[in-house]
mmCIF file of C-alpha atoms and ligand atoms in Angstrom:
data_model
loop_
_atom_site.group_PDB
_atom_site.id
_atom_site.type_symbol
_atom_site.label_atom_id
_atom_site.label_comp_id
_atom_site.label_asym_id
_atom_site.label_seq_id
_atom_site.Cartn_x
_atom_site.Cartn_y
_atom_site.Cartn_z
ATOM 1 C CA MET A 1 -19.045 55.498 69.903
ATOM 2 C CA THR A 2 -20.611 56.832 72.814
ATOM 3 C CA ALA A 3 -19.694 60.417 74.443
ATOM 4 C CA ALA A 4 -18.928 58.520 77.691
ATOM 5 C CA THR A 5 -16.536 56.241 76.094
ATOM 6 C CA MET A 6 -15.151 59.089 74.258
ATOM 7 C CA GLN A 7 -14.988 61.094 77.233
ATOM 8 C CA VAL A 8 -12.561 57.701 79.158
ATOM 9 C CA SER A 9 -10.454 57.675 75.861
ATOM 10 C CA GLN A 10 -9.727 61.667 76.199
ATOM 11 C CA LYS A 11 -9.192 60.851 79.752
ATOM 12 C CA ASP A 12 -6.578 58.148 79.089
ATOM 13 C CA PHE A 13 -5.048 60.247 76.207
ATOM 14 C CA GLU A 14 -4.540 62.765 78.860
ATOM 15 C CA LYS A 15 -3.072 60.560 81.537
ATOM 16 C CA ALA A 16 -0.750 58.847 78.722
ATOM 17 C CA GLN A 17 0.523 62.495 78.325
ATOM 18 C CA GLU A 18 1.463 62.753 81.980
ATOM 19 C CA GLN A 19 2.938 59.213 81.851
ATOM 20 C CA LEU A 20 5.138 59.627 78.848
ATOM 21 C CA LYS A 21 7.187 62.232 80.999
ATOM 22 C CA LEU A 22 7.793 59.984 83.650
ATOM 23 C CA LEU A 23 9.668 57.486 80.957
ATOM 24 C CA LYS A 24 13.090 57.470 82.329
ATOM 25 C CA ASN A 25 14.723 55.914 79.119
ATOM 26 C CA ASP A 26 14.638 57.455 75.511
ATOM 27 C CA PRO A 27 12.278 55.433 73.474
ATOM 28 C CA GLY A 28 14.313 56.137 70.271
ATOM 29 C CA ASN A 29 13.755 58.441 67.462
ATOM 30 C CA GLU A 30 11.517 56.230 65.737
ATOM 31 C CA THR A 31 9.063 55.614 68.539
ATOM 32 C CA LYS A 32 9.373 59.588 69.415
ATOM 33 C CA LEU A 33 8.230 60.333 65.845
ATOM 34 C CA LYS A 34 5.151 58.108 65.996
ATOM 35 C CA LEU A 35 4.159 59.815 69.267
ATOM 36 C CA TYR A 36 4.622 62.936 67.611
ATOM 37 C CA ALA A 37 2.679 62.298 64.740
ATOM 38 C CA LEU A 38 -0.380 60.318 66.946
ATOM 39 C CA PHE A 39 -0.293 63.659 69.080
ATOM 40 C CA LYS A 40 -0.335 65.485 66.300
ATOM 41 C CA GLN A 41 -3.127 63.869 64.730
ATOM 42 C CA ALA A 42 -5.124 63.188 67.592
ATOM 43 C CA THR A 43 -5.100 67.094 68.589
ATOM 44 C CA GLU A 44 -5.369 68.297 64.991
ATOM 45 C CA GLY A 45 -6.613 65.707 62.861
ATOM 46 C CA PRO A 46 -4.626 65.070 59.584
ATOM 47 C CA CYS A 47 -1.678 66.817 58.127
ATOM 48 C CA ASN A 48 -2.382 70.190 57.256
ATOM 49 C CA SER A 49 0.808 72.008 57.204
ATOM 50 C CA PRO A 50 3.152 72.543 53.834
ATOM 51 C CA LYS A 51 5.695 69.884 53.590
ATOM 52 C CA PRO A 52 9.254 71.114 54.516
ATOM 53 C CA GLY A 53 12.069 71.386 52.416
ATOM 54 C CA MET A 54 14.296 68.318 51.990
ATOM 55 C CA LEU A 55 17.491 69.554 53.747
ATOM 56 C CA ASP A 56 15.397 70.609 56.808
ATOM 57 C CA PHE A 57 15.892 67.046 57.928
ATOM 58 C CA VAL A 58 13.908 67.216 61.442
ATOM 59 C CA LYS A 59 11.094 69.230 60.530
ATOM 60 C CA LYS A 60 10.468 66.697 57.192
ATOM 61 C CA ALA A 61 10.773 63.348 59.577
ATOM 62 C CA LYS A 62 7.875 65.026 61.298
ATOM 63 C CA TRP A 63 6.177 66.114 58.593
ATOM 64 C CA ASP A 64 6.246 62.853 57.014
ATOM 65 C CA ALA A 65 5.731 60.652 60.173
ATOM 66 C CA TRP A 66 2.265 63.120 60.508
ATOM 67 C CA ASN A 67 1.216 62.671 56.867
ATOM 68 C CA SER A 68 1.641 59.152 57.003
ATOM 69 C CA LEU A 69 -1.203 58.649 59.519
ATOM 70 C CA GLY A 70 -3.659 59.439 56.736
ATOM 71 C CA ASN A 71 -7.045 59.876 57.406
ATOM 72 C CA LEU A 72 -7.014 58.181 60.679
ATOM 73 C CA SER A 73 -9.451 59.276 63.014
ATOM 74 C CA GLN A 74 -8.684 61.717 66.015
ATOM 75 C CA ASP A 75 -10.196 59.125 68.298
ATOM 76 C CA GLY A 76 -8.068 56.274 66.571
ATOM 77 C CA ALA A 77 -5.074 58.578 66.875
ATOM 78 C CA ARG A 78 -5.754 58.969 70.968
ATOM 79 C CA GLN A 79 -6.257 55.337 71.443
ATOM 80 C CA GLU A 80 -3.099 53.964 69.578
ATOM 81 C CA TYR A 81 -1.124 57.223 71.403
ATOM 82 C CA THR A 82 -2.315 55.898 74.771
ATOM 83 C CA LYS A 83 -1.647 52.350 73.533
ATOM 84 C CA LEU A 84 1.927 52.681 72.723
ATOM 85 C CA VAL A 85 2.679 54.766 75.763
ATOM 86 C CA SER A 86 1.183 51.716 77.795
ATOM 87 C CA SER A 87 3.768 49.492 75.727
ATOM 88 C CA LEU A 88 6.312 51.543 76.600
ATOM 89 C CA ILE A 89 5.577 52.094 80.167
ATOM 90 C CA SER A 90 5.424 48.208 80.841
ATOM 91 C CA ALA A 91 8.635 47.764 78.819
ATOM 92 C CA GLU A 92 10.459 50.091 81.131
ATOM 93 C CA SER A 93 8.616 48.907 84.302
ATOM 94 C CA ALA A 94 9.779 45.285 82.893
ATOM 95 C CA GLY A 95 13.167 46.608 82.589
ATOM 96 C CA GLN A 96 13.331 48.572 86.190
ATOM 97 C CA LYS A 97 11.611 45.093 87.895
ATOM 98 C CA LYS A 98 15.293 43.520 87.384
ATOM 99 C CA ASP A 99 17.177 46.625 89.031
ATOM 100 C CA THR A 100 15.319 45.821 92.285
ATOM 101 C CA SER A 101 16.471 42.024 92.068
ATOM 102 C CA PRO A 102 20.380 42.045 93.755
ATOM 103 C CA GLU A 103 20.787 39.126 92.079
ATOM 104 C CA GLU A 104 20.228 40.752 88.576
ATOM 105 C CA SER A 105 22.533 42.473 86.689
ATOM 106 C CA SER A 106 21.148 44.727 83.360
ATOM 107 C CA HIS A 107 23.341 44.961 80.350
ATOM 108 C CA GLY A 108 23.566 48.629 78.831
ATOM 109 C CA GLY A 109 23.967 49.966 75.484
ATOM 110 C CA TYR A 110 20.584 48.315 73.718
ATOM 111 C CA GLU A 111 17.498 50.301 72.243
ATOM 112 C CA THR A 112 15.810 47.284 70.714
ATOM 113 C CA LEU A 113 16.422 44.838 73.304
ATOM 114 C CA ILE A 114 16.710 44.220 77.100
ATOM 115 C CA VAL A 115 19.327 41.996 78.056
ATOM 116 C CA THR A 116 19.943 41.015 81.798
ATOM 117 C CA THR A 117 21.733 38.415 83.820
ATOM 118 C CA SER A 118 20.355 36.608 86.924
ATOM 119 C CA ASN A 119 20.668 33.020 88.236
ATOM 120 C CA ASN A 120 23.182 32.307 85.727
ATOM 121 C CA ILE A 121 20.858 33.012 82.943
ATOM 122 C CA THR A 122 21.135 35.486 80.346
ATOM 123 C CA LYS A 123 17.843 36.835 79.100
ATOM 124 C CA ILE A 124 17.574 38.297 75.700
ATOM 125 C CA MET A 125 14.206 40.026 75.401
ATOM 126 C CA PHE A 126 12.650 41.302 71.963
ATOM 127 C CA ASN A 127 11.529 44.615 73.256
ATOM 128 C CA ARG A 128 9.691 46.974 70.175
ATOM 129 C CA PRO A 129 6.185 45.763 71.332
ATOM 130 C CA GLU A 130 4.499 48.629 69.774
ATOM 131 C CA LYS A 131 5.761 46.873 66.497
ATOM 132 C CA LYS A 132 4.977 43.330 67.434
ATOM 133 C CA ASN A 133 9.088 43.130 67.998
ATOM 134 C CA ALA A 134 9.530 43.224 64.397
ATOM 135 C CA ILE A 135 13.358 42.574 63.656
ATOM 136 C CA ASN A 136 14.889 45.904 62.305
ATOM 137 C CA HIS A 137 18.515 46.457 61.144
ATOM 138 C CA LYS A 138 19.383 47.654 64.509
ATOM 139 C CA MET A 139 17.779 44.551 66.612
ATOM 140 C CA TYR A 140 19.785 41.932 63.969
ATOM 141 C CA ARG A 141 22.781 44.255 64.870
ATOM 142 C CA GLU A 142 22.069 44.385 68.991
ATOM 143 C CA ILE A 143 21.024 40.245 68.552
ATOM 144 C CA ILE A 144 24.599 39.456 67.108
ATOM 145 C CA LYS A 145 26.337 41.947 69.946
ATOM 146 C CA ALA A 146 24.243 40.501 72.747
ATOM 147 C CA LEU A 147 25.218 36.932 71.542
ATOM 148 C CA GLN A 148 28.778 37.435 71.737
ATOM 149 C CA GLU A 149 28.522 38.821 74.937
ATOM 150 C CA ALA A 150 26.556 36.123 76.352
ATOM 151 C CA ALA A 151 29.195 33.651 75.163
ATOM 152 C CA LYS A 152 31.892 35.295 77.301
ATOM 153 C CA ASP A 153 29.601 36.464 80.299
ATOM 154 C CA ASP A 154 29.332 34.420 83.351
ATOM 155 C CA SER A 155 25.901 33.051 82.451
ATOM 156 C CA THR A 156 25.456 29.237 82.267
ATOM 157 C CA ILE A 157 22.590 29.158 79.459
ATOM 158 C CA ALA A 158 21.010 32.070 76.930
ATOM 159 C CA VAL A 159 17.461 32.661 76.575
ATOM 160 C CA PHE A 160 15.439 34.657 74.214
ATOM 161 C CA THR A 161 11.870 35.537 74.830
ATOM 162 C CA GLY A 162 9.463 38.638 73.397
ATOM 163 C CA ASN A 163 8.462 41.832 75.668
ATOM 164 C CA GLY A 164 4.524 42.122 75.018
ATOM 165 C CA GLU A 165 1.985 40.014 73.287
ATOM 166 C CA TYR A 166 4.429 38.405 70.267
ATOM 167 C CA TYR A 167 7.532 36.339 70.714
ATOM 168 C CA THR A 168 8.428 38.431 67.284
ATOM 169 C CA SER A 169 6.824 38.945 63.620
ATOM 170 C CA GLY A 170 9.934 39.068 62.244
ATOM 171 C CA ASN A 171 12.114 40.574 60.073
ATOM 172 C CA ASP A 172 10.753 44.498 59.570
ATOM 173 C CA LEU A 173 9.138 44.574 56.372
ATOM 174 C CA SER A 174 10.438 48.504 56.490
ATOM 175 C CA ASN A 175 14.011 47.065 56.249
ATOM 176 C CA PHE A 176 13.170 46.939 52.719
ATOM 177 C CA SER A 177 10.435 49.488 52.058
ATOM 178 C CA ASN A 178 12.348 52.609 53.063
ATOM 179 C CA ALA A 179 15.059 52.260 50.421
ATOM 180 C CA GLN A 180 14.798 53.954 46.991
ATOM 181 C CA PRO A 181 14.687 51.785 44.078
ATOM 182 C CA SER A 182 18.025 52.407 42.522
ATOM 183 C CA GLU A 183 19.315 51.581 46.139
ATOM 184 C CA MET A 184 17.891 48.109 46.203
ATOM 185 C CA GLY A 185 20.901 46.463 44.985
ATOM 186 C CA LYS A 186 22.660 47.369 47.224
ATOM 187 C CA VAL A 187 19.977 46.899 50.233
ATOM 188 C CA ALA A 188 19.755 43.367 49.081
ATOM 189 C CA LYS A 189 23.340 42.526 49.189
ATOM 190 C CA ASP A 190 23.785 44.501 52.525
ATOM 191 C CA GLY A 191 20.780 42.571 53.838
ATOM 192 C CA ALA A 192 22.380 39.342 52.568
ATOM 193 C CA GLU A 193 25.463 39.922 54.644
ATOM 194 C CA LEU A 194 23.810 40.860 57.884
ATOM 195 C CA LEU A 195 21.629 38.141 57.530
ATOM 196 C CA LYS A 196 24.822 35.821 57.269
ATOM 197 C CA ALA A 197 26.342 37.065 60.385
ATOM 198 C CA PHE A 198 23.202 37.226 62.307
ATOM 199 C CA VAL A 199 22.725 33.465 62.034
ATOM 200 C CA GLY A 200 26.147 32.772 61.616
ATOM 201 C CA THR A 201 26.421 33.836 65.190
ATOM 202 C CA PHE A 202 23.289 31.569 66.498
ATOM 203 C CA ILE A 203 25.119 28.630 64.826
ATOM 204 C CA ASP A 204 28.243 29.169 66.480
ATOM 205 C CA PHE A 205 27.112 30.070 70.015
ATOM 206 C CA PRO A 206 28.760 27.775 72.098
ATOM 207 C CA LYS A 207 26.338 27.728 75.274
ATOM 208 C CA PRO A 208 22.718 25.848 75.540
ATOM 209 C CA LEU A 209 20.511 28.461 73.922
ATOM 210 C CA ILE A 210 16.589 28.297 74.798
ATOM 211 C CA ALA A 211 13.641 29.789 73.541
ATOM 212 C CA VAL A 212 10.905 31.044 75.720
ATOM 213 C CA VAL A 213 7.723 31.324 73.002
ATOM 214 C CA ASN A 214 5.544 33.488 74.690
ATOM 215 C CA GLY A 215 3.215 34.257 71.610
ATOM 216 C CA PRO A 216 2.828 34.374 67.722
ATOM 217 C CA ALA A 217 6.244 33.673 66.525
ATOM 218 C CA ILE A 218 6.843 34.639 62.623
ATOM 219 C CA GLY A 219 9.492 34.299 60.188
ATOM 220 C CA ILE A 220 12.931 34.400 60.485
ATOM 221 C CA SER A 221 12.069 33.689 64.877
ATOM 222 C CA VAL A 222 10.503 30.769 63.842
ATOM 223 C CA THR A 223 13.422 29.251 61.388
ATOM 224 C CA LEU A 224 15.893 30.213 63.916
ATOM 225 C CA LEU A 225 14.187 27.686 66.267
ATOM 226 C CA GLY A 226 15.752 24.846 64.682
ATOM 227 C CA LEU A 227 19.441 26.231 66.174
ATOM 228 C CA PHE A 228 18.346 26.258 69.387
ATOM 229 C CA ASP A 229 18.694 23.652 72.132
ATOM 230 C CA VAL A 230 15.398 23.632 73.609
ATOM 231 C CA VAL A 231 12.299 25.514 72.646
ATOM 232 C CA TYR A 232 9.507 26.385 75.407
ATOM 233 C CA ALA A 233 6.013 27.627 74.187
ATOM 234 C CA SER A 234 2.990 29.298 75.765
ATOM 235 C CA ASP A 235 -0.271 27.415 74.430
ATOM 236 C CA LYS A 236 -1.102 31.024 72.772
ATOM 237 C CA ALA A 237 2.431 31.013 70.515
ATOM 238 C CA THR A 238 1.871 29.933 67.049
ATOM 239 C CA PHE A 239 4.760 29.468 64.523
ATOM 240 C CA HIS A 240 4.270 30.984 60.670
ATOM 241 C CA THR A 241 6.868 30.667 57.879
ATOM 242 C CA PRO A 242 4.916 32.971 55.158
ATOM 243 C CA PHE A 243 7.866 32.984 52.797
ATOM 244 C CA SER A 244 6.260 32.083 49.262
ATOM 245 C CA HIS A 245 3.561 34.649 50.606
ATOM 246 C CA LEU A 246 5.999 37.457 50.481
ATOM 247 C CA GLY A 247 7.678 36.020 47.581
ATOM 248 C CA GLN A 248 10.699 35.182 49.712
ATOM 249 C CA SER A 249 12.592 32.081 50.445
ATOM 250 C CA PRO A 250 13.641 30.305 53.754
ATOM 251 C CA GLU A 251 16.484 31.256 55.846
ATOM 252 C CA GLY A 252 17.875 30.538 59.130
ATOM 253 C CA CYS A 253 19.013 27.083 57.785
ATOM 254 C CA SER A 254 15.653 25.791 57.931
ATOM 255 C CA SER A 255 15.844 24.420 54.415
ATOM 256 C CA TYR A 256 18.184 22.063 56.167
ATOM 257 C CA THR A 257 16.784 21.738 59.691
ATOM 258 C CA PHE A 258 12.873 21.757 59.298
ATOM 259 C CA PRO A 259 13.321 18.574 56.964
ATOM 260 C CA LYS A 260 15.469 17.013 59.586
ATOM 261 C CA ILE A 261 13.243 17.659 62.533
ATOM 262 C CA MET A 262 9.600 17.252 61.304
ATOM 263 C CA GLY A 263 10.263 14.964 58.417
ATOM 264 C CA THR A 264 10.261 16.852 54.694
ATOM 265 C CA ALA A 265 6.365 16.541 53.729
ATOM 266 C CA LYS A 266 5.722 18.438 56.911
ATOM 267 C CA ALA A 267 8.617 20.701 56.464
ATOM 268 C CA ASN A 268 7.161 21.737 53.579
ATOM 269 C CA GLU A 269 3.887 22.640 54.343
ATOM 270 C CA MET A 270 5.612 25.460 56.572
ATOM 271 C CA LEU A 271 8.447 26.363 54.059
ATOM 272 C CA LEU A 272 6.587 25.994 50.537
ATOM 273 C CA PHE A 273 2.915 26.414 51.628
ATOM 274 C CA ASN A 274 3.077 29.064 55.297
ATOM 275 C CA LYS A 275 0.938 26.534 57.237
ATOM 276 C CA LYS A 276 0.640 28.415 60.520
ATOM 277 C CA LEU A 277 1.440 25.818 63.341
ATOM 278 C CA THR A 278 -0.370 25.915 67.075
ATOM 279 C CA ALA A 279 2.286 25.391 69.865
ATOM 280 C CA ALA A 280 0.270 21.834 70.068
ATOM 281 C CA GLU A 281 1.127 21.122 66.632
ATOM 282 C CA ALA A 282 5.098 22.447 66.985
ATOM 283 C CA CYS A 283 5.503 20.241 69.845
ATOM 284 C CA ALA A 284 4.210 17.235 67.869
ATOM 285 C CA LEU A 285 6.453 17.712 65.170
ATOM 286 C CA GLY A 286 9.492 18.348 67.338
ATOM 287 C CA LEU A 287 10.030 21.845 66.675
ATOM 288 C CA VAL A 288 8.787 22.832 70.216
ATOM 289 C CA SER A 289 10.001 20.672 73.486
ATOM 290 C CA GLU A 290 7.192 21.661 75.655
ATOM 291 C CA VAL A 291 4.020 23.629 75.790
ATOM 292 C CA PHE A 292 2.842 25.198 78.856
ATOM 293 C CA PRO A 293 -0.830 27.214 79.923
ATOM 294 C CA ASP A 294 -0.190 30.639 78.996
ATOM 295 C CA SER A 295 -1.855 31.469 82.679
ATOM 296 C CA THR A 296 1.343 29.243 84.573
ATOM 297 C CA PHE A 297 3.888 29.673 81.542
ATOM 298 C CA GLN A 298 6.188 32.058 82.692
ATOM 299 C CA LYS A 299 6.180 30.925 86.546
ATOM 300 C CA GLU A 300 6.823 27.119 85.231
ATOM 301 C CA VAL A 301 9.335 27.997 82.824
ATOM 302 C CA TRP A 302 11.557 30.246 84.430
ATOM 303 C CA ALA A 303 11.584 27.754 87.428
ATOM 304 C CA ARG A 304 12.789 25.268 85.068
ATOM 305 C CA LEU A 305 15.262 26.951 83.605
ATOM 306 C CA LYS A 306 16.878 28.234 86.829
ATOM 307 C CA ALA A 307 17.205 24.729 87.769
ATOM 308 C CA TYR A 308 19.017 23.794 84.610
ATOM 309 C CA ALA A 309 21.233 26.841 85.240
ATOM 310 C CA SER A 310 22.290 25.839 88.101
ATOM 311 C CA LEU A 311 23.731 22.329 86.499
ATOM 312 C CA PRO A 312 27.522 22.377 85.949
ATOM 313 C CA LYS A 313 28.468 25.204 83.394
ATOM 314 C CA ASN A 314 31.550 23.596 81.803
ATOM 315 C CA ALA A 315 30.016 20.156 81.064
ATOM 316 C CA LEU A 316 26.891 21.884 79.543
ATOM 317 C CA ALA A 317 28.955 23.881 77.148
ATOM 318 C CA VAL A 318 31.088 20.954 76.082
ATOM 319 C CA SER A 319 28.135 18.611 75.498
ATOM 320 C CA LYS A 320 26.541 21.690 73.315
ATOM 321 C CA GLN A 321 29.335 21.615 71.667
ATOM 322 C CA LEU A 322 29.822 18.113 70.810
ATOM 323 C CA LEU A 323 26.256 18.253 69.411
ATOM 324 C CA ARG A 324 26.568 21.554 67.250
ATOM 325 C CA ASN A 325 30.279 20.354 66.014
ATOM 326 C CA LEU A 326 29.176 17.506 64.112
ATOM 327 C CA GLU A 327 27.205 19.806 62.059
ATOM 328 C CA LYS A 328 28.447 23.354 61.968
ATOM 329 C CA GLU A 329 30.073 23.399 58.658
ATOM 330 C CA LYS A 330 26.957 22.159 56.945
ATOM 331 C CA LEU A 331 25.001 25.103 58.721
ATOM 332 C CA HIS A 332 27.490 27.328 57.666
ATOM 333 C CA ALA A 333 26.960 26.183 53.837
ATOM 334 C CA VAL A 334 23.405 26.360 54.319
ATOM 335 C CA ASN A 335 23.210 29.657 55.771
ATOM 336 C CA SER A 336 25.339 30.872 53.138
ATOM 337 C CA GLN A 337 23.143 29.615 49.912
ATOM 338 C CA GLU A 338 20.255 30.459 51.948
ATOM 339 C CA CYS A 339 21.496 34.361 51.481
ATOM 340 C CA GLU A 340 22.754 34.194 48.320
ATOM 341 C CA VAL A 341 19.059 32.923 46.995
ATOM 342 C CA LEU A 342 17.294 35.742 49.305
ATOM 343 C CA THR A 343 19.509 38.161 47.585
ATOM 344 C CA GLU A 344 17.469 37.277 44.474
ATOM 345 C CA ARG A 345 14.155 36.949 46.424
ATOM 346 C CA TRP A 346 14.586 40.659 47.401
ATOM 347 C CA LEU A 347 15.188 42.483 44.233
ATOM 348 C CA SER A 348 11.926 40.356 42.792
ATOM 349 C CA ASP A 349 8.628 41.820 41.714
ATOM 350 C CA GLU A 350 6.771 39.154 44.015
ATOM 351 C CA CYS A 351 8.822 40.328 47.204
ATOM 352 C CA LEU A 352 8.509 44.035 46.464
ATOM 353 C CA ASN A 353 5.065 43.802 45.512
ATOM 354 C CA ALA A 354 4.220 41.609 48.997
ATOM 355 C CA ILE A 355 5.823 44.447 50.968
ATOM 356 C CA VAL A 356 3.992 47.205 49.574
ATOM 357 C CA SER A 357 0.508 45.622 49.903
ATOM 358 C CA PHE A 358 1.578 45.343 53.812
ATOM 359 C CA PHE A 359 2.144 48.784 54.010
ATOM 360 C CA GLN A 360 -0.956 49.527 52.178
ATOM 361 C CA ARG A 361 -2.639 47.402 54.763
ATOM 362 C CA LYS A 362 -3.734 45.486 51.926
ATOM 363 C CA SER A 363 -2.044 42.045 52.986
ATOM 364 C CA LYS A 364 -1.753 41.005 56.523
ATOM 365 C CA LEU A 365 -1.021 37.475 57.763
HETATM 366 C C1 LIG B 1 18.911 41.627 57.098
HETATM 367 C C2 LIG B 1 17.593 41.444 56.696
HETATM 368 C C3 LIG B 1 17.619 40.406 56.780
HETATM 369 C C4 LIG B 1 15.687 39.469 56.566
HETATM 370 C C5 LIG B 1 15.606 37.950 57.077
HETATM 371 C C6 LIG B 1 14.484 37.931 56.444
HETATM 372 C C7 LIG B 1 13.182 37.145 57.385
HETATM 373 C C8 LIG B 1 12.010 37.022 56.507
HETATM 374 C C9 LIG B 1 10.799 37.021 57.731
HETATM 375 O O1 LIG B 1 11.130 37.236 58.610
HETATM 376 S S1 LIG B 1 9.285 36.872 56.567
HETATM 377 C C10 LIG B 1 7.991 37.414 58.101
HETATM 378 C C11 LIG B 1 7.995 38.898 57.743
HETATM 379 N N1 LIG B 1 6.690 39.287 58.803
HETATM 380 C C12 LIG B 1 5.487 39.597 58.439
HETATM 381 O O2 LIG B 1 5.397 39.425 57.499
HETATM 382 C C13 LIG B 1 4.671 39.962 59.406
HETATM 383 C C14 LIG B 1 3.966 41.164 58.934
HETATM 384 N N2 LIG B 1 3.158 41.532 59.795
HETATM 385 C C15 LIG B 1 1.770 41.370 60.247
HETATM 386 O O3 LIG B 1 1.005 40.471 59.283
HETATM 387 C C16 LIG B 1 0.935 42.028 61.090
HETATM 388 O O4 LIG B 1 1.543 42.911 61.547
HETATM 389 C C17 LIG B 1 0.790 41.028 62.485
HETATM 390 C C18 LIG B 1 0.122 39.864 61.708
HETATM 391 C C19 LIG B 1 1.773 40.477 62.933
HETATM 392 C C20 LIG B 1 0.143 41.818 63.579
HETATM 393 O O5 LIG B 1 -1.132 42.384 63.125
HETATM 394 P P1 LIG B 1 -2.050 43.266 63.877
HETATM 395 O O6 LIG B 1 -3.387 43.686 63.333
HETATM 396 O O7 LIG B 1 -2.236 42.506 65.518
HETATM 397 O O8 LIG B 1 -1.361 44.644 64.013
HETATM 398 P P2 LIG B 1 -0.345 45.567 63.285
HETATM 399 O O9 LIG B 1 -0.495 44.831 62.219
HETATM 400 O O10 LIG B 1 -1.257 46.867 63.274
HETATM 401 O O11 LIG B 1 0.899 45.891 63.882
HETATM 402 C C21 LIG B 1 1.461 46.731 64.727
HETATM 403 C C22 LIG B 1 2.383 47.740 64.451
HETATM 404 O O12 LIG B 1 3.737 46.824 64.201
HETATM 405 C C23 LIG B 1 4.042 46.870 62.556
HETATM 406 N N3 LIG B 1 4.614 45.718 62.111
HETATM 407 C C24 LIG B 1 4.103 44.383 62.910
HETATM 408 N N4 LIG B 1 4.887 43.475 62.137
HETATM 409 C C25 LIG B 1 5.785 44.046 61.321
HETATM 410 C C26 LIG B 1 6.872 43.377 60.606
HETATM 411 N N5 LIG B 1 7.206 42.446 60.483
HETATM 412 N N6 LIG B 1 7.496 44.944 59.630
HETATM 413 C C27 LIG B 1 7.100 45.862 60.021
HETATM 414 N N7 LIG B 1 6.274 46.302 60.823
HETATM 415 C C28 LIG B 1 5.607 45.452 61.493
HETATM 416 C C29 LIG B 1 2.356 47.230 61.983
HETATM 417 O O13 LIG B 1 2.996 47.731 61.056
HETATM 418 C C30 LIG B 1 2.264 48.094 62.847
HETATM 419 O O14 LIG B 1 2.623 49.345 62.773
HETATM 420 P P3 LIG B 1 1.862 50.680 62.744
HETATM 421 O O15 LIG B 1 1.443 51.131 64.169
HETATM 422 O O16 LIG B 1 3.265 51.906 62.630
HETATM 423 O O17 LIG B 1 0.874 50.896 61.692
#
């Protein structure tokens, strides 16, 4: 790295510290810890203070966060800090843009999502861009809540999309890695209950449900698409269900919906053998309704959705329910069975090793 780029990086780092002070919304404890750790690493280098006692929770959490950065260089930490602040600023300004529109209302009380309603559309945006929108337990619960509210609000349709580069990278693998070995049985059982309720909310959702897939989609965010009514994708989107790679098994009712949508042979390539699809491939197989060039994606898709959402609301809802009711019972049964199988998978060595490898950065998709 040249002296000139080092200087720019230091300048950006200082600017990021100023920008951080202007954030209006609390970014949450997890992000604050990450910012603290990156700042310490950037300014002091690898963690050099003694480990605080177990009962000093706050100091210990801060120490753990700093220590987890290992030997990351000071320059690398400055870059990551700057990148993280920039993603927080853009997430907040996306949230603020809606405040400026007179027709747009923002739903408060969410930490991992941005939920808004305008033009008869309730938009639910995954909002952990610094983690590629990975779905942690909080986000699973907030999605259930957002869908339950959208089912009752005045909107005609509900739309999911992602903030930043990713749609979502699927299940947050730290949902499992943070548990002690002795707690794993309970973690798996609780996880299966949460997953069953989560997928059940999608099965039962009474209004048309649309996915606007702005970038790569992984794991559960892909399988759930089989429960959506329409899926629009940017040509930058990809669709990946790496279950066997992770020692896991399909969920989101995909063991039933995928063979039905694309035929058994194609579904098996995805669900058994981790085949990643481009947006064009996913469209050819019927998982995606239409693909748009990334440069015009947002403009074209939202104009189209605005037109759909001006159609008679009740007619759309009863038509969706007619189509869904034919299979509702079957879908709930499939959901239960998939969750049961996953409970065992999460306790398997195959799965635990895959998760450890990811966090040790030995394995990435
Ligand atoms: C209630 C429980 C229900 C469970 C339901 C089960 C569902 C099954 C699935 O969804 S399986 C799919 C799981 N997802 C993955 O395996 C993806 C893992 N992530 C990756 O392989 C990569 O991160 C990537 C390809 C998505 C992006 O790689 P890239 O190099 O561009 O970026 P980073 O790896 O540096 O990521 C930036 C930070 O984001 C963190 N992160 C990304 N995805 C996840 C994830 N799924 N879980 C946890 N954390 C994730 C990553 O660790 C980086 O964080 P850091 O900056 O703190 O290091």
